[in-house]
Tab-separated table of C-alpha atoms in Angstrom:
chain	number	residue	atom	x	y	z
A	1	MET	CA	-37.710	-26.244	122.771
A	2	SER	CA	-40.242	-25.656	119.963
A	3	ASN	CA	-39.396	-26.936	116.474
A	4	GLU	CA	-41.599	-24.313	114.851
A	5	ARG	CA	-39.698	-22.511	112.114
A	6	LYS	CA	-38.904	-18.824	112.367
A	7	ILE	CA	-41.022	-16.266	110.568
A	8	ARG	CA	-39.854	-15.981	106.981
A	9	VAL	CA	-39.486	-12.350	105.921
A	10	GLY	CA	-39.359	-11.792	102.171
A	11	ILE	CA	-37.507	-8.587	101.235
A	12	THR	CA	-37.579	-7.188	97.694
A	13	GLN	CA	-34.452	-5.468	96.375
A	14	GLY	CA	-36.285	-2.365	95.147
A	15	ASP	CA	-34.644	-0.022	92.648
A	16	THR	CA	-31.132	-1.332	92.038
A	17	ASN	CA	-29.712	2.170	91.474
A	18	GLY	CA	-31.017	3.526	94.777
A	19	VAL	CA	-30.346	2.888	98.456
A	20	GLY	CA	-32.379	-0.328	98.701
A	21	TYR	CA	-29.465	-2.739	98.890
A	22	GLU	CA	-27.545	-0.400	101.170
A	23	VAL	CA	-30.271	-0.291	103.844
A	24	ILE	CA	-30.914	-4.032	103.493
A	25	LEU	CA	-27.247	-4.923	103.907
A	26	LYS	CA	-26.795	-2.569	106.845
A	27	CYS	CA	-29.653	-4.341	108.661
A	28	PHE	CA	-27.649	-7.562	108.612
A	29	THR	CA	-24.206	-6.415	109.703
A	30	SER	CA	-25.058	-8.136	113.012
A	31	ASN	CA	-27.078	-11.210	113.905
A	32	ASP	CA	-29.775	-9.585	116.068
A	33	ILE	CA	-32.573	-9.760	113.463
A	34	LEU	CA	-31.607	-13.339	112.606
A	35	GLU	CA	-32.704	-14.372	116.092
A	36	LEU	CA	-36.262	-13.283	115.257
A	37	CYS	CA	-36.748	-14.330	111.658
A	38	THR	CA	-35.331	-15.868	108.500
A	39	PRO	CA	-34.691	-13.023	106.004
A	40	ILE	CA	-35.017	-13.791	102.289
A	41	VAL	CA	-33.964	-11.113	99.804
A	42	TYR	CA	-35.413	-11.334	96.293
A	43	GLY	CA	-32.912	-9.997	93.791
A	44	SER	CA	-29.475	-10.664	92.354
A	45	SER	CA	-26.320	-11.828	94.110
A	46	LYS	CA	-24.215	-9.965	91.537
A	47	ILE	CA	-26.030	-6.701	92.179
A	48	MET	CA	-25.949	-7.234	95.940
A	49	ASN	CA	-22.199	-7.892	95.859
A	50	TYR	CA	-21.679	-4.809	93.694
A	51	HIS	CA	-23.365	-2.671	96.349
A	52	ARG	CA	-21.577	-4.449	99.164
A	53	LYS	CA	-18.133	-3.871	97.629
A	54	ALA	CA	-18.909	-0.297	96.580
A	55	LEU	CA	-20.021	0.558	100.111
A	56	GLY	CA	-17.565	-1.632	102.020
A	57	ILE	CA	-20.339	-3.301	104.017
A	58	GLN	CA	-19.594	-6.546	105.842
A	59	THR	CA	-22.701	-8.640	106.479
A	60	THR	CA	-23.405	-12.023	107.971
A	61	GLN	CA	-22.997	-15.129	105.827
A	62	LEU	CA	-25.126	-15.149	102.643
A	63	ASN	CA	-26.959	-18.218	101.364
A	64	THR	CA	-27.907	-17.956	97.686
A	65	THR	CA	-30.662	-20.167	96.275
A	66	ARG	CA	-33.085	-20.371	93.386
A	67	HIS	CA	-36.139	-21.119	95.507
A	68	ALA	CA	-37.444	-19.958	98.875
A	69	GLY	CA	-37.994	-23.581	99.853
A	70	TYR	CA	-34.226	-24.041	100.192
A	71	VAL	CA	-33.379	-21.179	102.512
A	72	LYS	CA	-31.374	-21.575	105.705
A	73	GLU	CA	-32.209	-20.242	109.142
A	74	SER	CA	-29.820	-18.058	111.130
A	75	THR	CA	-28.363	-16.541	107.973
A	76	LEU	CA	-29.226	-13.977	105.302
A	77	ASN	CA	-30.717	-15.639	102.220
A	78	LEU	CA	-31.047	-14.409	98.651
A	79	VAL	CA	-33.395	-15.878	96.066
A	80	GLU	CA	-31.767	-15.406	92.657
A	81	ILE	CA	-34.420	-14.062	90.280
A	82	ILE	CA	-32.356	-11.953	87.834
A	83	ASN	CA	-31.043	-14.092	84.968
A	84	GLU	CA	-29.814	-11.258	82.771
A	85	GLU	CA	-27.139	-8.616	83.110
A	86	VAL	CA	-28.360	-5.474	84.859
A	87	LYS	CA	-26.009	-2.515	84.819
A	88	VAL	CA	-25.918	-0.690	88.134
A	89	GLU	CA	-25.755	3.093	87.776
A	90	LEU	CA	-25.895	4.421	91.309
A	91	GLY	CA	-28.082	7.467	91.696
A	92	GLN	CA	-29.456	7.284	88.153
A	93	PRO	CA	-33.029	6.333	87.209
A	94	GLY	CA	-33.301	3.701	84.490
A	95	LYS	CA	-35.745	1.243	82.976
A	96	GLN	CA	-33.407	-1.705	83.605
A	97	ALA	CA	-33.508	-0.966	87.318
A	98	GLY	CA	-37.297	-0.702	87.166
A	99	LYS	CA	-37.613	-4.056	85.396
A	100	ALA	CA	-35.331	-5.719	87.949
A	101	ALA	CA	-37.385	-4.220	90.784
A	102	PHE	CA	-40.599	-5.607	89.290
A	103	MET	CA	-39.110	-9.078	88.785
A	104	ALA	CA	-38.181	-9.197	92.466
A	105	LEU	CA	-41.590	-7.943	93.553
A	106	GLU	CA	-43.452	-10.400	91.324
A	107	ALA	CA	-41.422	-13.377	92.598
A	108	ALA	CA	-41.857	-12.368	96.244
A	109	VAL	CA	-45.622	-11.895	95.882
A	110	SER	CA	-45.895	-15.308	94.238
A	111	ASP	CA	-44.025	-16.936	97.135
A	112	LEU	CA	-46.132	-15.024	99.656
A	113	LYS	CA	-49.329	-16.406	98.119
A	114	LYS	CA	-47.869	-19.931	98.142
A	115	GLY	CA	-46.817	-19.664	101.795
A	116	ASP	CA	-43.071	-19.922	101.131
A	117	ILE	CA	-42.654	-16.618	102.977
A	118	ASP	CA	-44.832	-15.314	105.796
A	119	VAL	CA	-44.560	-11.536	105.374
A	120	LEU	CA	-43.348	-9.121	102.721
A	121	VAL	CA	-41.054	-6.094	103.162
A	122	THR	CA	-40.476	-3.994	100.057
A	123	ALA	CA	-37.494	-1.746	99.391
A	124	PRO	CA	-38.252	1.547	97.591
A	125	ILE	CA	-39.059	1.665	93.879
A	126	ASN	CA	-39.094	4.474	91.342
A	127	LYS	CA	-42.703	4.571	90.122
A	128	ASP	CA	-41.750	5.944	86.713
A	129	ASN	CA	-38.985	3.396	86.102
A	130	ILE	CA	-41.087	0.385	87.093
A	131	HIS	CA	-44.112	1.454	85.083
A	132	SER	CA	-44.781	-0.930	82.184
A	133	GLU	CA	-47.513	-3.071	80.639
A	134	GLU	CA	-47.051	-5.481	83.544
A	135	PHE	CA	-46.946	-2.789	86.237
A	136	SER	CA	-49.475	-0.068	85.437
A	137	PHE	CA	-50.106	0.926	89.059
A	138	PRO	CA	-49.362	4.200	90.885
A	139	GLY	CA	-47.385	2.334	93.556
A	140	HIS	CA	-46.875	-0.777	95.690
A	141	THR	CA	-50.179	-0.391	97.542
A	142	GLU	CA	-52.353	-0.516	94.432
A	143	TYR	CA	-50.358	-3.382	92.906
A	144	LEU	CA	-50.628	-5.449	96.087
A	145	GLU	CA	-54.366	-4.767	96.353
A	146	ALA	CA	-54.824	-6.169	92.840
A	147	SER	CA	-52.422	-9.089	93.357
A	148	LEU	CA	-53.249	-10.129	96.921
A	149	GLY	CA	-56.559	-8.543	97.852
A	150	ASP	CA	-59.014	-11.066	96.336
A	151	GLY	CA	-61.581	-8.255	96.388
A	152	ALA	CA	-60.404	-6.688	99.652
A	153	LYS	CA	-59.436	-3.008	99.689
A	154	ALA	CA	-55.978	-1.899	100.804
A	155	LEU	CA	-55.271	0.980	103.158
A	156	MET	CA	-51.929	2.782	103.378
A	157	ILE	CA	-50.864	3.393	106.993
A	158	LEU	CA	-47.665	5.180	107.993
A	159	CYS	CA	-46.745	4.250	111.541
A	160	SER	CA	-44.194	4.937	114.248
A	161	ASP	CA	-44.190	4.615	118.026
A	162	LYS	CA	-45.951	7.988	118.358
A	163	LEU	CA	-48.143	8.303	115.283
A	164	ARG	CA	-50.221	6.241	112.841
A	165	VAL	CA	-51.565	8.006	109.752
A	166	ALA	CA	-53.875	6.417	107.166
A	167	LEU	CA	-54.930	7.915	103.846
A	168	VAL	CA	-58.321	8.165	102.132
A	169	THR	CA	-56.686	8.909	98.755
A	170	THR	CA	-53.122	7.937	97.904
A	171	HIS	CA	-51.240	8.442	94.641
A	172	ILE	CA	-53.454	10.866	92.728
A	173	PRO	CA	-52.904	14.487	91.632
A	174	VAL	CA	-53.933	17.125	94.179
A	175	ALA	CA	-56.296	18.585	91.564
A	176	LYS	CA	-58.353	15.360	91.703
A	177	VAL	CA	-58.480	14.930	95.487
A	178	ALA	CA	-61.739	16.789	96.216
A	179	GLN	CA	-63.696	15.008	93.487
A	180	SER	CA	-62.307	11.634	94.620
A	181	ILE	CA	-63.569	11.899	98.198
A	182	ASN	CA	-67.000	10.539	99.114
A	183	LYS	CA	-68.744	9.412	102.268
A	184	GLU	CA	-68.727	5.712	101.387
A	185	ASP	CA	-64.950	5.611	100.863
A	186	ILE	CA	-64.269	7.441	104.124
A	187	VAL	CA	-66.503	5.050	106.057
A	188	GLU	CA	-64.768	2.077	104.422
A	189	LYS	CA	-61.307	3.452	105.199
A	190	LEU	CA	-62.342	4.072	108.817
A	191	ARG	CA	-63.568	0.483	109.085
A	192	ILE	CA	-60.331	-0.938	107.650
A	193	PHE	CA	-58.258	1.395	109.844
A	194	ASN	CA	-60.199	0.454	112.968
A	195	ASP	CA	-59.861	-3.272	112.192
A	196	SER	CA	-56.122	-2.896	111.572
A	197	LEU	CA	-55.545	-0.973	114.804
A	198	GLN	CA	-57.265	-3.802	116.680
A	199	ARG	CA	-55.874	-6.813	114.830
A	200	ASP	CA	-52.483	-5.591	113.590
A	201	PHE	CA	-51.511	-3.186	116.374
A	202	ASN	CA	-53.276	-4.859	119.332
A	203	ILE	CA	-55.282	-1.783	120.382
A	204	GLN	CA	-58.546	-2.767	122.055
A	205	LYS	CA	-60.704	0.329	121.507
A	206	PRO	CA	-58.843	2.577	119.082
A	207	ARG	CA	-59.609	6.290	118.867
A	208	ILE	CA	-59.297	7.751	115.371
A	209	ALA	CA	-59.004	11.432	114.488
A	210	VAL	CA	-60.334	12.463	111.062
A	211	LEU	CA	-58.798	15.468	109.308
A	212	GLY	CA	-60.761	17.952	107.245
A	213	LEU	CA	-60.014	18.558	103.588
A	214	ASN	CA	-60.024	22.341	103.439
A	215	PRO	CA	-58.125	24.978	105.444
A	216	HIS	CA	-59.713	25.402	108.887
A	217	SER	CA	-61.931	22.407	108.014
A	218	GLY	CA	-63.922	24.612	105.674
A	219	ASP	CA	-64.731	27.382	108.212
A	220	ASN	CA	-68.378	26.310	108.363
A	221	GLY	CA	-68.681	26.264	104.575
A	222	LEU	CA	-66.828	29.514	103.875
A	223	LEU	CA	-63.757	27.659	102.497
A	224	GLY	CA	-65.490	24.552	101.189
A	225	ASN	CA	-68.441	22.256	101.866
A	226	GLU	CA	-66.738	18.845	101.848
A	227	GLU	CA	-66.554	18.759	105.647
A	228	LYS	CA	-70.283	19.378	106.194
A	229	GLU	CA	-71.555	17.367	103.217
A	230	ILE	CA	-69.157	14.399	103.159
A	231	ILE	CA	-66.737	14.078	106.068
A	232	GLU	CA	-69.060	14.818	109.006
A	233	PRO	CA	-71.782	12.403	107.761
A	234	ALA	CA	-69.062	9.737	107.291
A	235	ILE	CA	-67.875	10.217	110.876
A	236	GLN	CA	-71.464	9.954	112.127
A	237	GLU	CA	-72.087	6.725	110.211
A	238	ALA	CA	-68.814	5.236	111.446
A	239	ASN	CA	-69.744	6.116	115.035
A	240	GLU	CA	-73.089	4.374	114.536
A	241	ASN	CA	-71.063	1.316	113.493
A	242	GLN	CA	-69.172	1.367	116.827
A	243	ILE	CA	-66.031	3.015	115.439
A	244	LEU	CA	-64.646	5.665	117.784
A	245	CYS	CA	-63.733	8.491	115.420
A	246	PHE	CA	-63.743	12.238	115.902
A	247	GLY	CA	-63.390	15.412	113.837
A	248	PRO	CA	-62.987	16.768	111.281
A	249	TYR	CA	-59.896	18.573	112.581
A	250	PRO	CA	-57.934	21.273	110.681
A	251	ALA	CA	-54.667	19.557	109.767
A	252	ASP	CA	-52.307	22.419	110.596
A	253	GLY	CA	-53.484	23.038	114.143
A	254	PHE	CA	-53.988	19.345	114.785
A	255	PHE	CA	-50.332	18.488	114.233
A	256	GLY	CA	-48.966	21.833	115.392
A	257	SER	CA	-50.560	21.428	118.832
A	258	SER	CA	-49.603	17.724	119.099
A	259	GLN	CA	-53.255	16.658	119.301
A	260	TYR	CA	-52.257	13.475	117.486
A	261	LEU	CA	-50.808	12.191	120.765
A	262	ARG	CA	-54.365	11.834	122.097
A	263	PHE	CA	-55.377	9.378	119.369
A	264	ASP	CA	-54.403	5.903	118.222
A	265	GLY	CA	-54.684	6.809	114.554
A	266	VAL	CA	-55.239	9.738	112.202
A	267	LEU	CA	-57.144	9.515	108.910
A	268	ALA	CA	-55.928	12.090	106.379
A	269	MET	CA	-57.790	12.983	103.209
A	270	TYR	CA	-54.812	12.976	100.824
A	271	HIS	CA	-51.178	11.923	100.520
A	272	ASP	CA	-49.197	15.012	101.504
A	273	GLN	CA	-51.690	16.114	104.165
A	274	GLY	CA	-50.815	13.004	106.154
A	275	LEU	CA	-47.298	12.141	105.041
A	276	THR	CA	-45.678	15.566	105.319
A	277	PRO	CA	-46.280	15.891	109.088
A	278	PHE	CA	-45.623	12.181	109.581
A	279	LYS	CA	-42.207	12.291	107.937
A	280	THR	CA	-41.363	15.457	109.829
A	281	ILE	CA	-42.140	13.711	113.111
A	282	ALA	CA	-40.864	10.176	112.401
A	283	MET	CA	-38.715	10.163	109.254
A	284	ASN	CA	-35.962	7.807	110.395
A	285	GLU	CA	-38.198	5.243	112.076
A	286	GLY	CA	-41.404	5.455	110.035
A	287	VAL	CA	-42.894	2.368	108.410
A	288	ASN	CA	-45.415	2.029	105.580
A	289	VAL	CA	-47.980	-0.697	106.340
A	290	THR	CA	-50.484	-2.044	103.813
A	291	ALA	CA	-53.581	-2.837	105.866
A	292	GLY	CA	-56.805	-4.523	104.799
A	293	LEU	CA	-55.260	-7.401	102.843
A	294	PRO	CA	-54.954	-11.085	103.849
A	295	TYR	CA	-51.156	-10.758	103.852
A	296	VAL	CA	-48.694	-8.624	105.823
A	297	ARG	CA	-46.664	-6.065	103.887
A	298	THR	CA	-44.476	-3.246	105.186
A	299	SER	CA	-41.782	-0.977	103.772
A	300	PRO	CA	-39.517	1.854	104.893
A	301	ASP	CA	-41.182	5.248	104.532
A	302	HIS	CA	-38.454	6.779	102.332
A	303	GLY	CA	-37.833	6.672	98.606
A	304	THR	CA	-35.006	5.452	96.393
A	305	GLY	CA	-32.598	8.119	97.683
A	306	TYR	CA	-30.826	8.668	94.371
A	307	ASP	CA	-29.146	11.782	95.770
A	308	ILE	CA	-27.249	9.747	98.388
A	309	ALA	CA	-27.008	6.347	96.661
A	310	GLY	CA	-23.546	4.803	96.840
A	311	GLN	CA	-22.277	7.239	99.463
A	312	GLY	CA	-22.740	4.919	102.442
A	313	ILE	CA	-24.787	7.463	104.403
A	314	ALA	CA	-28.319	6.065	103.987
A	315	SER	CA	-29.921	5.177	107.332
A	316	GLU	CA	-31.183	1.615	107.715
A	317	LEU	CA	-33.427	2.449	110.686
A	318	SER	CA	-36.649	2.657	108.680
A	319	MET	CA	-35.922	-0.659	106.934
A	320	ARG	CA	-35.068	-2.255	110.275
A	321	HIS	CA	-38.324	-0.969	111.763
A	322	ALA	CA	-40.203	-2.243	108.704
A	323	ILE	CA	-38.876	-5.758	109.329
A	324	TYR	CA	-39.688	-5.616	113.038
A	325	THR	CA	-43.169	-4.216	112.324
A	326	ALA	CA	-43.931	-6.985	109.825
A	327	ILE	CA	-42.964	-9.578	112.432
A	328	ASP	CA	-45.076	-7.866	115.110
A	329	ILE	CA	-48.143	-7.612	112.863
A	330	TYR	CA	-47.819	-11.261	111.822
A	331	ARG	CA	-47.753	-12.324	115.479
A	332	ASN	CA	-50.544	-9.927	116.470
A	333	ARG	CA	-52.815	-11.225	113.715
A	334	LYS	CA	-52.142	-14.804	114.710
A	335	ASN	CA	-52.907	-14.100	118.367
A	336	TYR	CA	-56.000	-12.048	117.509
A	337	ASP	CA	-57.409	-14.737	115.212
A	338	GLU	CA	-56.783	-17.466	117.784
A	339	MET	CA	-58.485	-15.365	120.445
A	340	TYR	CA	-61.635	-14.768	118.411
A	341	GLN	CA	-61.949	-17.942	116.340
A	342	ASN	CA	-64.132	-19.706	118.962
A	343	PRO	CA	-66.331	-17.063	120.608
A	344	LEU	CA	-68.246	-18.063	123.730
A	345	LYS	CA	-71.826	-19.179	123.222
A	346	LYS	CA	-74.667	-17.001	124.454
A	347	LEU	CA	-75.460	-17.495	128.132
A	348	TYR	CA	-78.937	-15.923	128.020
A	349	PHE	CA	-82.345	-17.306	127.029
A	350	ASP	CA	-84.302	-16.431	123.891
A	351	LYS	CA	-88.024	-16.805	124.501
A	352	GLY	CA	-89.570	-19.608	122.494
A	353	LYS	CA	-86.259	-21.150	121.401
A	354	ASP	CA	-84.302	-24.186	122.523
A	355	ASN	CA	-81.655	-23.108	125.009
A	356	VAL	CA	-78.609	-24.771	126.537
A	357	VAL	CA	-78.566	-24.645	130.338
A	358	LEU	CA	-75.173	-23.673	131.743
A	359	ASP	CA	-74.222	-25.843	134.728
A	360	LEU	CA	-72.080	-23.524	136.855
A	361	THR	CA	-71.017	-26.420	139.086
A	362	LYS	CA	-68.941	-27.863	136.233
A	363	ILE	CA	-67.075	-24.752	135.228
A	364	GLU	CA	-64.117	-25.510	137.477
A	365	ASP	CA	-63.515	-28.714	135.524
A	366	GLU	CA	-63.283	-26.951	132.161
A	367	GLU	CA	-60.056	-25.981	130.385
A	368	PRO	CA	-58.981	-22.430	131.310
A	369	LEU	CA	-59.382	-19.725	128.653
A	370	GLY	CA	-56.324	-18.270	126.910
């Protein structure tokens, strides 16, 4: 039996007045996930126990520690990072909850960079509550790009078994979408999306559909020129770079006719264009994946759920899928990198250069590939 440790999944508590703790706790009412990973919640044992008692949730045994280096396998762990009293007001937004959410996120990201955890799963935050001098970002994706990217660009992907949607623009006002779109960004997003579909989702030759910006994809310029002047040239350049992408497709007909089933991924121009149909199709099992960064991060695709917080009716399926997806992506990346880290040498001759002669009679003595 291998002595290799299980994948360590860091889970941030999210907004302490929302459904974050509820969906986390519900994931660990049985031991099935514990067979796959070592879960480590970043938060407060007092706040967790408050939610557990208020909701009447019985979980597996909890190991509380001050450092991720002292966690135990085959049990739910909690890294204590809240040293001050935080009043829980279920269903109510508040700056205390936002500060506690940021403290958990900051500690988890630090441990991720140090290698104390292998992947990160974030519970929902309230973007207004968490906003401060320390967190001046529109959301998780932008914060993680700045904290973990080391110059790399992040891409938001919402995924389920049937659909994967990526976004060109994310958390910006609709009034600024058109002016924020350019050919270079679309090409870059297509490259990141294509790489993620191959490396993270194990799809050999992914096919990507690109949505138009305007109704009816501009109707040949009648309803807007972004398709002809920006999106179509971006698709052409991406195709020239060996990325299989097609479009631009009008968003309404594309989803209404289930054309998305013919593609491995869909690139939408703005937040609601992609997320509205996605959440309609896959709300309970959808997962938010941050692609393009050196680290794996996922989250459930729902928000803080203030309207149902404390009622015991929040579904844990999206959080459960987020944990499973993080584990899958971590394994897929590892396998992909091992597969391509030592590419085969060229077996043809370049005129005028020194060449290695391949002795076919010795191939049977070599180590098998894979």
